[in-house]
Amino acid sequence: MYAELITAALALTPTTLIPRQTRLNCPATISCPANNGCSSTAANGAAFQLKCTTNFNGPVIAVNQAATFAKCITACSVTSGCKGLNYKGEFCYLLGNTINVGPTVSVSNVNAATQTRPATIASPTAGSSICTTAITCPATDGCQYTSNSKTFYTRCGFDFYGGDMADGNSKVANMKRCVDKCATTKGCVGVSFSTSTKTCYLKSVLQPAVYSSNTNGM
């Protein structure tokens, strides 16, 4: 038995071991396996530890598109109940609703992370402030805005994906004009505004909000 253990140990080469960098901060662009174990902190103070070539088989509570691993981290940090994530090909799979994120499987094209510290900065509550004439994210997150006797609340960095009104998409200059259009459109209950394309999406139904780095909801 001891001989078998020794033989197994000798069979391990440096190329089969993934270096750990626990407590070191992750760089802006991660590289696996070199940065395995590094720590990444989101803007709200939530901290996560990178686990290279790892896939967690826990329950998926949301799926987001994220151009970078850092944006995937942000998505988890602002999603209620998110405890960890799997990141594959610009798709971010958020995991939660359990104490842990499930058993792990080694997968070459998936990197994962687990939350090591919850957010230390709370998100603004709806109506915590009143929007002025300009609605500018993230400064106005949670602000209350009234147009045509209808009240709206800003959700910076969130998209009410789905529930679009027929022929309800249009190009507008800013978020305020998008909301004003909703306020005067029968059946409109909210909007999603793409900051990258300046497109206003009017919603007849508000689906659960999902994180989006280039979209603001109201």
PDB file of C-alpha atoms in Angstrom:
ATOM      1  CA  MET A   1       0.000   0.000   0.000  1.00  0.00           C
ATOM      2  CA  TYR A   2       2.758   2.440   0.968  1.00  0.00           C
ATOM      3  CA  ALA A   3       4.620   1.657  -2.235  1.00  0.00           C
ATOM      4  CA  GLU A   4       1.510   2.473  -4.235  1.00  0.00           C
ATOM      5  CA  LEU A   5       1.163   5.852  -2.474  1.00  0.00           C
ATOM      6  CA  ILE A   6       4.806   6.707  -3.141  1.00  0.00           C
ATOM      7  CA  THR A   7       4.452   5.722  -6.787  1.00  0.00           C
ATOM      8  CA  ALA A   8       1.337   7.902  -7.125  1.00  0.00           C
ATOM      9  CA  ALA A   9       3.131  10.844  -5.558  1.00  0.00           C
ATOM     10  CA  LEU A  10       6.108  10.503  -7.882  1.00  0.00           C
ATOM     11  CA  ALA A  11       3.762  10.376 -10.863  1.00  0.00           C
ATOM     12  CA  LEU A  12       2.665  13.964 -10.175  1.00  0.00           C
ATOM     13  CA  THR A  13       4.657  16.453 -12.220  1.00  0.00           C
ATOM     14  CA  PRO A  14       4.725  20.268 -11.844  1.00  0.00           C
ATOM     15  CA  THR A  15       2.472  20.586 -14.914  1.00  0.00           C
ATOM     16  CA  THR A  16      -0.348  18.702 -13.164  1.00  0.00           C
ATOM     17  CA  LEU A  17      -0.400  20.983 -10.145  1.00  0.00           C
ATOM     18  CA  ILE A  18      -2.391  24.236 -10.214  1.00  0.00           C
ATOM     19  CA  PRO A  19      -0.591  26.983  -8.279  1.00  0.00           C
ATOM     20  CA  ARG A  20      -2.618  28.741  -5.583  1.00  0.00           C
ATOM     21  CA  GLN A  21      -2.490  32.471  -4.959  1.00  0.00           C
ATOM     22  CA  THR A  22      -4.798  32.724  -1.968  1.00  0.00           C
ATOM     23  CA  ARG A  23      -5.041  36.282  -0.539  1.00  0.00           C
ATOM     24  CA  LEU A  24      -3.458  37.887  -3.606  1.00  0.00           C
ATOM     25  CA  ASN A  25      -5.659  40.224  -5.609  1.00  0.00           C
ATOM     26  CA  CYS A  26      -6.699  39.078  -9.067  1.00  0.00           C
ATOM     27  CA  PRO A  27      -5.322  41.152 -11.960  1.00  0.00           C
ATOM     28  CA  ALA A  28      -7.650  43.045 -14.298  1.00  0.00           C
ATOM     29  CA  THR A  29      -7.352  40.193 -16.796  1.00  0.00           C
ATOM     30  CA  ILE A  30      -7.112  36.786 -15.173  1.00  0.00           C
ATOM     31  CA  SER A  31      -4.930  34.005 -16.515  1.00  0.00           C
ATOM     32  CA  CYS A  32      -5.470  30.383 -15.569  1.00  0.00           C
ATOM     33  CA  PRO A  33      -3.882  28.473 -13.979  1.00  0.00           C
ATOM     34  CA  ALA A  34      -1.418  31.215 -12.976  1.00  0.00           C
ATOM     35  CA  ASN A  35      -3.989  33.258 -11.008  1.00  0.00           C
ATOM     36  CA  ASN A  36      -5.792  30.322  -9.398  1.00  0.00           C
ATOM     37  CA  GLY A  37      -6.862  31.145  -5.848  1.00  0.00           C
ATOM     38  CA  CYS A  38      -6.601  34.912  -6.239  1.00  0.00           C
ATOM     39  CA  SER A  39      -9.203  37.186  -4.654  1.00  0.00           C
ATOM     40  CA  SER A  40     -11.478  39.589  -6.556  1.00  0.00           C
ATOM     41  CA  THR A  41     -13.513  42.304  -4.834  1.00  0.00           C
ATOM     42  CA  ALA A  42     -16.612  43.875  -6.384  1.00  0.00           C
ATOM     43  CA  ALA A  43     -17.517  47.550  -6.033  1.00  0.00           C
ATOM     44  CA  ASN A  44     -19.979  46.781  -3.223  1.00  0.00           C
ATOM     45  CA  GLY A  45     -17.291  45.016  -1.180  1.00  0.00           C
ATOM     46  CA  ALA A  46     -18.281  41.415  -1.899  1.00  0.00           C
ATOM     47  CA  ALA A  47     -15.176  39.228  -2.278  1.00  0.00           C
ATOM     48  CA  PHE A  48     -14.694  36.092  -4.378  1.00  0.00           C
ATOM     49  CA  GLN A  49     -11.955  33.506  -4.822  1.00  0.00           C
ATOM     50  CA  LEU A  50     -11.055  32.301  -8.319  1.00  0.00           C
ATOM     51  CA  LYS A  51     -11.007  28.561  -8.947  1.00  0.00           C
ATOM     52  CA  CYS A  52      -9.473  27.756 -12.336  1.00  0.00           C
ATOM     53  CA  THR A  53     -10.727  24.921 -14.566  1.00  0.00           C
ATOM     54  CA  THR A  54     -13.580  24.235 -12.159  1.00  0.00           C
ATOM     55  CA  ASN A  55     -17.335  23.827 -12.642  1.00  0.00           C
ATOM     56  CA  PHE A  56     -19.739  23.823  -9.691  1.00  0.00           C
ATOM     57  CA  ASN A  57     -22.812  21.613 -10.057  1.00  0.00           C
ATOM     58  CA  GLY A  58     -25.003  23.738  -7.803  1.00  0.00           C
ATOM     59  CA  PRO A  59     -28.405  25.264  -8.666  1.00  0.00           C
ATOM     60  CA  VAL A  60     -28.265  28.053 -11.281  1.00  0.00           C
ATOM     61  CA  ILE A  61     -30.333  31.076 -10.199  1.00  0.00           C
ATOM     62  CA  ALA A  62     -29.528  33.336 -13.173  1.00  0.00           C
ATOM     63  CA  VAL A  63     -27.557  33.440 -16.412  1.00  0.00           C
ATOM     64  CA  ASN A  64     -25.897  36.625 -17.642  1.00  0.00           C
ATOM     65  CA  GLN A  65     -23.691  37.606 -20.537  1.00  0.00           C
ATOM     66  CA  ALA A  66     -20.422  39.033 -19.241  1.00  0.00           C
ATOM     67  CA  ALA A  67     -17.521  40.133 -21.421  1.00  0.00           C
ATOM     68  CA  THR A  68     -15.010  39.612 -18.605  1.00  0.00           C
ATOM     69  CA  PHE A  69     -14.640  37.539 -15.464  1.00  0.00           C
ATOM     70  CA  ALA A  70     -14.742  40.778 -13.436  1.00  0.00           C
ATOM     71  CA  LYS A  71     -18.219  41.586 -14.803  1.00  0.00           C
ATOM     72  CA  CYS A  72     -19.329  38.082 -13.909  1.00  0.00           C
ATOM     73  CA  ILE A  73     -18.114  38.755 -10.353  1.00  0.00           C
ATOM     74  CA  THR A  74     -20.130  41.989 -10.289  1.00  0.00           C
ATOM     75  CA  ALA A  75     -23.237  40.137 -11.482  1.00  0.00           C
ATOM     76  CA  CYS A  76     -22.987  37.699  -8.572  1.00  0.00           C
ATOM     77  CA  SER A  77     -22.258  40.461  -6.053  1.00  0.00           C
ATOM     78  CA  VAL A  78     -25.491  42.323  -6.864  1.00  0.00           C
ATOM     79  CA  THR A  79     -27.740  39.257  -7.262  1.00  0.00           C
ATOM     80  CA  SER A  80     -29.626  38.225  -4.148  1.00  0.00           C
ATOM     81  CA  GLY A  81     -28.741  34.710  -2.999  1.00  0.00           C
ATOM     82  CA  CYS A  82     -25.699  34.325  -5.267  1.00  0.00           C
ATOM     83  CA  LYS A  83     -22.945  32.344  -3.530  1.00  0.00           C
ATOM     84  CA  GLY A  84     -20.707  31.510  -6.479  1.00  0.00           C
ATOM     85  CA  LEU A  85     -20.460  31.284 -10.246  1.00  0.00           C
ATOM     86  CA  ASN A  86     -19.259  29.412 -13.302  1.00  0.00           C
ATOM     87  CA  TYR A  87     -17.813  31.482 -16.161  1.00  0.00           C
ATOM     88  CA  LYS A  88     -17.667  29.997 -19.648  1.00  0.00           C
ATOM     89  CA  GLY A  89     -17.315  31.719 -23.020  1.00  0.00           C
ATOM     90  CA  GLU A  90     -18.669  35.097 -21.843  1.00  0.00           C
ATOM     91  CA  PHE A  91     -21.629  33.455 -20.139  1.00  0.00           C
ATOM     92  CA  CYS A  92     -21.934  33.820 -16.388  1.00  0.00           C
ATOM     93  CA  TYR A  93     -23.895  31.174 -14.490  1.00  0.00           C
ATOM     94  CA  LEU A  94     -24.830  32.417 -11.025  1.00  0.00           C
ATOM     95  CA  LEU A  95     -25.243  29.808  -8.302  1.00  0.00           C
ATOM     96  CA  GLY A  96     -27.098  29.986  -5.028  1.00  0.00           C
ATOM     97  CA  ASN A  97     -30.137  29.154  -2.925  1.00  0.00           C
ATOM     98  CA  THR A  98     -28.035  26.678  -0.939  1.00  0.00           C
ATOM     99  CA  ILE A  99     -25.349  26.892   1.736  1.00  0.00           C
ATOM    100  CA  ASN A 100     -22.714  25.854  -0.774  1.00  0.00           C
ATOM    101  CA  VAL A 101     -22.422  25.909  -4.563  1.00  0.00           C
ATOM    102  CA  GLY A 102     -22.454  22.141  -5.057  1.00  0.00           C
ATOM    103  CA  PRO A 103     -19.805  19.545  -5.884  1.00  0.00           C
ATOM    104  CA  THR A 104     -16.958  20.453  -8.200  1.00  0.00           C
ATOM    105  CA  VAL A 105     -15.965  18.980 -11.526  1.00  0.00           C
ATOM    106  CA  SER A 106     -12.686  19.713 -13.284  1.00  0.00           C
ATOM    107  CA  VAL A 107     -13.449  21.259 -16.687  1.00  0.00           C
ATOM    108  CA  SER A 108     -10.777  22.799 -18.910  1.00  0.00           C
ATOM    109  CA  ASN A 109     -12.914  25.600 -20.408  1.00  0.00           C
ATOM    110  CA  VAL A 110     -14.748  26.764 -17.264  1.00  0.00           C
ATOM    111  CA  ASN A 111     -13.478  28.956 -14.439  1.00  0.00           C
ATOM    112  CA  ALA A 112     -15.413  29.421 -11.235  1.00  0.00           C
ATOM    113  CA  ALA A 113     -15.477  31.510  -8.086  1.00  0.00           C
ATOM    114  CA  THR A 114     -16.970  31.286  -4.619  1.00  0.00           C
ATOM    115  CA  GLN A 115     -18.044  34.163  -2.434  1.00  0.00           C
ATOM    116  CA  THR A 116     -15.725  34.575   0.547  1.00  0.00           C
ATOM    117  CA  ARG A 117     -17.317  37.780   1.880  1.00  0.00           C
ATOM    118  CA  PRO A 118     -20.797  39.231   1.299  1.00  0.00           C
ATOM    119  CA  ALA A 119     -21.351  42.802   0.130  1.00  0.00           C
ATOM    120  CA  THR A 120     -20.394  45.458   2.658  1.00  0.00           C
ATOM    121  CA  ILE A 121     -22.184  48.287   0.836  1.00  0.00           C
ATOM    122  CA  ALA A 122     -25.953  47.914   0.544  1.00  0.00           C
ATOM    123  CA  SER A 123     -27.705  48.741  -2.723  1.00  0.00           C
ATOM    124  CA  PRO A 124     -29.934  51.836  -2.579  1.00  0.00           C
ATOM    125  CA  THR A 125     -33.547  51.066  -1.759  1.00  0.00           C
ATOM    126  CA  ALA A 126     -36.288  52.049  -4.188  1.00  0.00           C
ATOM    127  CA  GLY A 127     -37.359  55.616  -3.542  1.00  0.00           C
ATOM    128  CA  SER A 128     -34.358  56.438  -1.352  1.00  0.00           C
ATOM    129  CA  SER A 129     -33.978  59.674  -3.325  1.00  0.00           C
ATOM    130  CA  ILE A 130     -35.870  61.746  -5.879  1.00  0.00           C
ATOM    131  CA  CYS A 131     -34.598  61.885  -9.459  1.00  0.00           C
ATOM    132  CA  THR A 132     -33.897  65.367 -10.735  1.00  0.00           C
ATOM    133  CA  THR A 133     -34.258  66.365 -14.379  1.00  0.00           C
ATOM    134  CA  ALA A 134     -31.347  64.082 -15.314  1.00  0.00           C
ATOM    135  CA  ILE A 135     -31.269  60.319 -14.669  1.00  0.00           C
ATOM    136  CA  THR A 136     -27.601  59.336 -14.648  1.00  0.00           C
ATOM    137  CA  CYS A 137     -26.414  55.919 -13.511  1.00  0.00           C
ATOM    138  CA  PRO A 138     -24.944  54.830 -11.188  1.00  0.00           C
ATOM    139  CA  ALA A 139     -25.370  58.103  -9.267  1.00  0.00           C
ATOM    140  CA  THR A 140     -29.186  57.963  -9.410  1.00  0.00           C
ATOM    141  CA  ASP A 141     -29.596  54.275  -8.545  1.00  0.00           C
ATOM    142  CA  GLY A 142     -32.831  53.718  -6.631  1.00  0.00           C
ATOM    143  CA  CYS A 143     -34.168  57.231  -7.228  1.00  0.00           C
ATOM    144  CA  GLN A 144     -37.868  57.876  -7.701  1.00  0.00           C
ATOM    145  CA  TYR A 145     -39.068  59.594 -10.881  1.00  0.00           C
ATOM    146  CA  THR A 146     -42.597  60.690 -11.688  1.00  0.00           C
ATOM    147  CA  SER A 147     -43.813  61.324 -15.235  1.00  0.00           C
ATOM    148  CA  ASN A 148     -47.417  61.736 -16.401  1.00  0.00           C
ATOM    149  CA  SER A 149     -48.603  60.789 -12.883  1.00  0.00           C
ATOM    150  CA  LYS A 150     -46.734  57.437 -13.087  1.00  0.00           C
ATOM    151  CA  THR A 151     -43.941  56.614 -10.633  1.00  0.00           C
ATOM    152  CA  PHE A 152     -40.757  54.760 -11.617  1.00  0.00           C
ATOM    153  CA  TYR A 153     -37.640  53.632  -9.707  1.00  0.00           C
ATOM    154  CA  THR A 154     -34.160  53.435 -11.219  1.00  0.00           C
ATOM    155  CA  ARG A 155     -32.327  50.091 -11.331  1.00  0.00           C
ATOM    156  CA  CYS A 156     -28.820  50.908 -12.538  1.00  0.00           C
ATOM    157  CA  GLY A 157     -27.011  47.987 -14.133  1.00  0.00           C
ATOM    158  CA  PHE A 158     -30.125  45.835 -14.422  1.00  0.00           C
ATOM    159  CA  ASP A 159     -32.202  44.696 -17.371  1.00  0.00           C
ATOM    160  CA  PHE A 160     -35.852  43.631 -17.191  1.00  0.00           C
ATOM    161  CA  TYR A 161     -35.150  41.020 -19.835  1.00  0.00           C
ATOM    162  CA  GLY A 162     -38.249  39.977 -21.784  1.00  0.00           C
ATOM    163  CA  GLY A 163     -41.759  41.359 -21.571  1.00  0.00           C
ATOM    164  CA  ASP A 164     -41.189  43.804 -24.457  1.00  0.00           C
ATOM    165  CA  MET A 165     -44.185  45.632 -25.899  1.00  0.00           C
ATOM    166  CA  ALA A 166     -44.931  45.076 -29.580  1.00  0.00           C
ATOM    167  CA  ASP A 167     -43.223  47.831 -31.591  1.00  0.00           C
ATOM    168  CA  GLY A 168     -42.012  49.283 -28.296  1.00  0.00           C
ATOM    169  CA  ASN A 169     -38.322  49.559 -29.145  1.00  0.00           C
ATOM    170  CA  SER A 170     -36.887  52.884 -30.310  1.00  0.00           C
ATOM    171  CA  LYS A 171     -33.753  55.013 -30.288  1.00  0.00           C
ATOM    172  CA  VAL A 172     -33.756  57.795 -27.706  1.00  0.00           C
ATOM    173  CA  ALA A 173     -31.128  60.184 -26.391  1.00  0.00           C
ATOM    174  CA  ASN A 174     -31.186  59.184 -22.741  1.00  0.00           C
ATOM    175  CA  MET A 175     -32.901  57.300 -19.941  1.00  0.00           C
ATOM    176  CA  LYS A 176     -35.259  60.148 -19.061  1.00  0.00           C
ATOM    177  CA  ARG A 177     -36.746  60.258 -22.552  1.00  0.00           C
ATOM    178  CA  CYS A 178     -37.144  56.486 -22.462  1.00  0.00           C
ATOM    179  CA  VAL A 179     -39.133  56.652 -19.221  1.00  0.00           C
ATOM    180  CA  ASP A 180     -41.186  59.631 -20.407  1.00  0.00           C
ATOM    181  CA  LYS A 181     -42.163  57.597 -23.465  1.00  0.00           C
ATOM    182  CA  CYS A 182     -43.291  54.728 -21.241  1.00  0.00           C
ATOM    183  CA  ALA A 183     -45.307  57.113 -19.077  1.00  0.00           C
ATOM    184  CA  THR A 184     -47.374  58.196 -22.085  1.00  0.00           C
ATOM    185  CA  THR A 185     -47.756  54.714 -23.620  1.00  0.00           C
ATOM    186  CA  LYS A 186     -50.820  52.707 -22.622  1.00  0.00           C
ATOM    187  CA  GLY A 187     -49.910  49.412 -20.975  1.00  0.00           C
ATOM    188  CA  CYS A 188     -46.243  50.278 -20.344  1.00  0.00           C
ATOM    189  CA  VAL A 189     -45.098  49.400 -16.822  1.00  0.00           C
ATOM    190  CA  GLY A 190     -41.328  49.868 -17.090  1.00  0.00           C
ATOM    191  CA  VAL A 191     -38.310  50.179 -19.368  1.00  0.00           C
ATOM    192  CA  SER A 192     -34.853  48.878 -20.079  1.00  0.00           C
ATOM    193  CA  PHE A 193     -32.430  51.378 -21.636  1.00  0.00           C
ATOM    194  CA  SER A 194     -29.281  50.203 -23.425  1.00  0.00           C
ATOM    195  CA  THR A 195     -26.483  52.697 -22.861  1.00  0.00           C
ATOM    196  CA  SER A 196     -24.380  51.191 -25.657  1.00  0.00           C
ATOM    197  CA  THR A 197     -26.992  51.395 -28.432  1.00  0.00           C
ATOM    198  CA  LYS A 198     -29.253  54.133 -26.981  1.00  0.00           C
ATOM    199  CA  THR A 199     -32.229  51.815 -27.427  1.00  0.00           C
ATOM    200  CA  CYS A 200     -35.343  52.133 -25.288  1.00  0.00           C
ATOM    201  CA  TYR A 201     -37.305  48.942 -24.615  1.00  0.00           C
ATOM    202  CA  LEU A 202     -40.842  49.486 -23.332  1.00  0.00           C
ATOM    203  CA  LYS A 203     -42.171  46.697 -21.099  1.00  0.00           C
ATOM    204  CA  SER A 204     -45.732  45.467 -20.728  1.00  0.00           C
ATOM    205  CA  VAL A 205     -44.560  42.986 -18.065  1.00  0.00           C
ATOM    206  CA  LEU A 206     -41.661  43.413 -15.655  1.00  0.00           C
ATOM    207  CA  GLN A 207     -39.674  40.176 -15.563  1.00  0.00           C
ATOM    208  CA  PRO A 208     -37.137  39.612 -12.750  1.00  0.00           C
ATOM    209  CA  ALA A 209     -34.236  42.024 -13.202  1.00  0.00           C
ATOM    210  CA  VAL A 210     -30.897  40.543 -14.285  1.00  0.00           C
ATOM    211  CA  TYR A 211     -27.512  42.245 -14.110  1.00  0.00           C
ATOM    212  CA  SER A 212     -26.302  43.935 -17.300  1.00  0.00           C
ATOM    213  CA  SER A 213     -23.285  46.236 -17.383  1.00  0.00           C
ATOM    214  CA  ASN A 214     -24.648  48.321 -20.279  1.00  0.00           C
ATOM    215  CA  THR A 215     -28.361  48.419 -19.426  1.00  0.00           C
ATOM    216  CA  ASN A 216     -30.367  50.375 -16.874  1.00  0.00           C
ATOM    217  CA  GLY A 217     -33.939  49.613 -15.893  1.00  0.00           C
ATOM    218  CA  MET A 218     -36.736  51.684 -14.461  1.00  0.00           C
TER     219      MET A 218
END
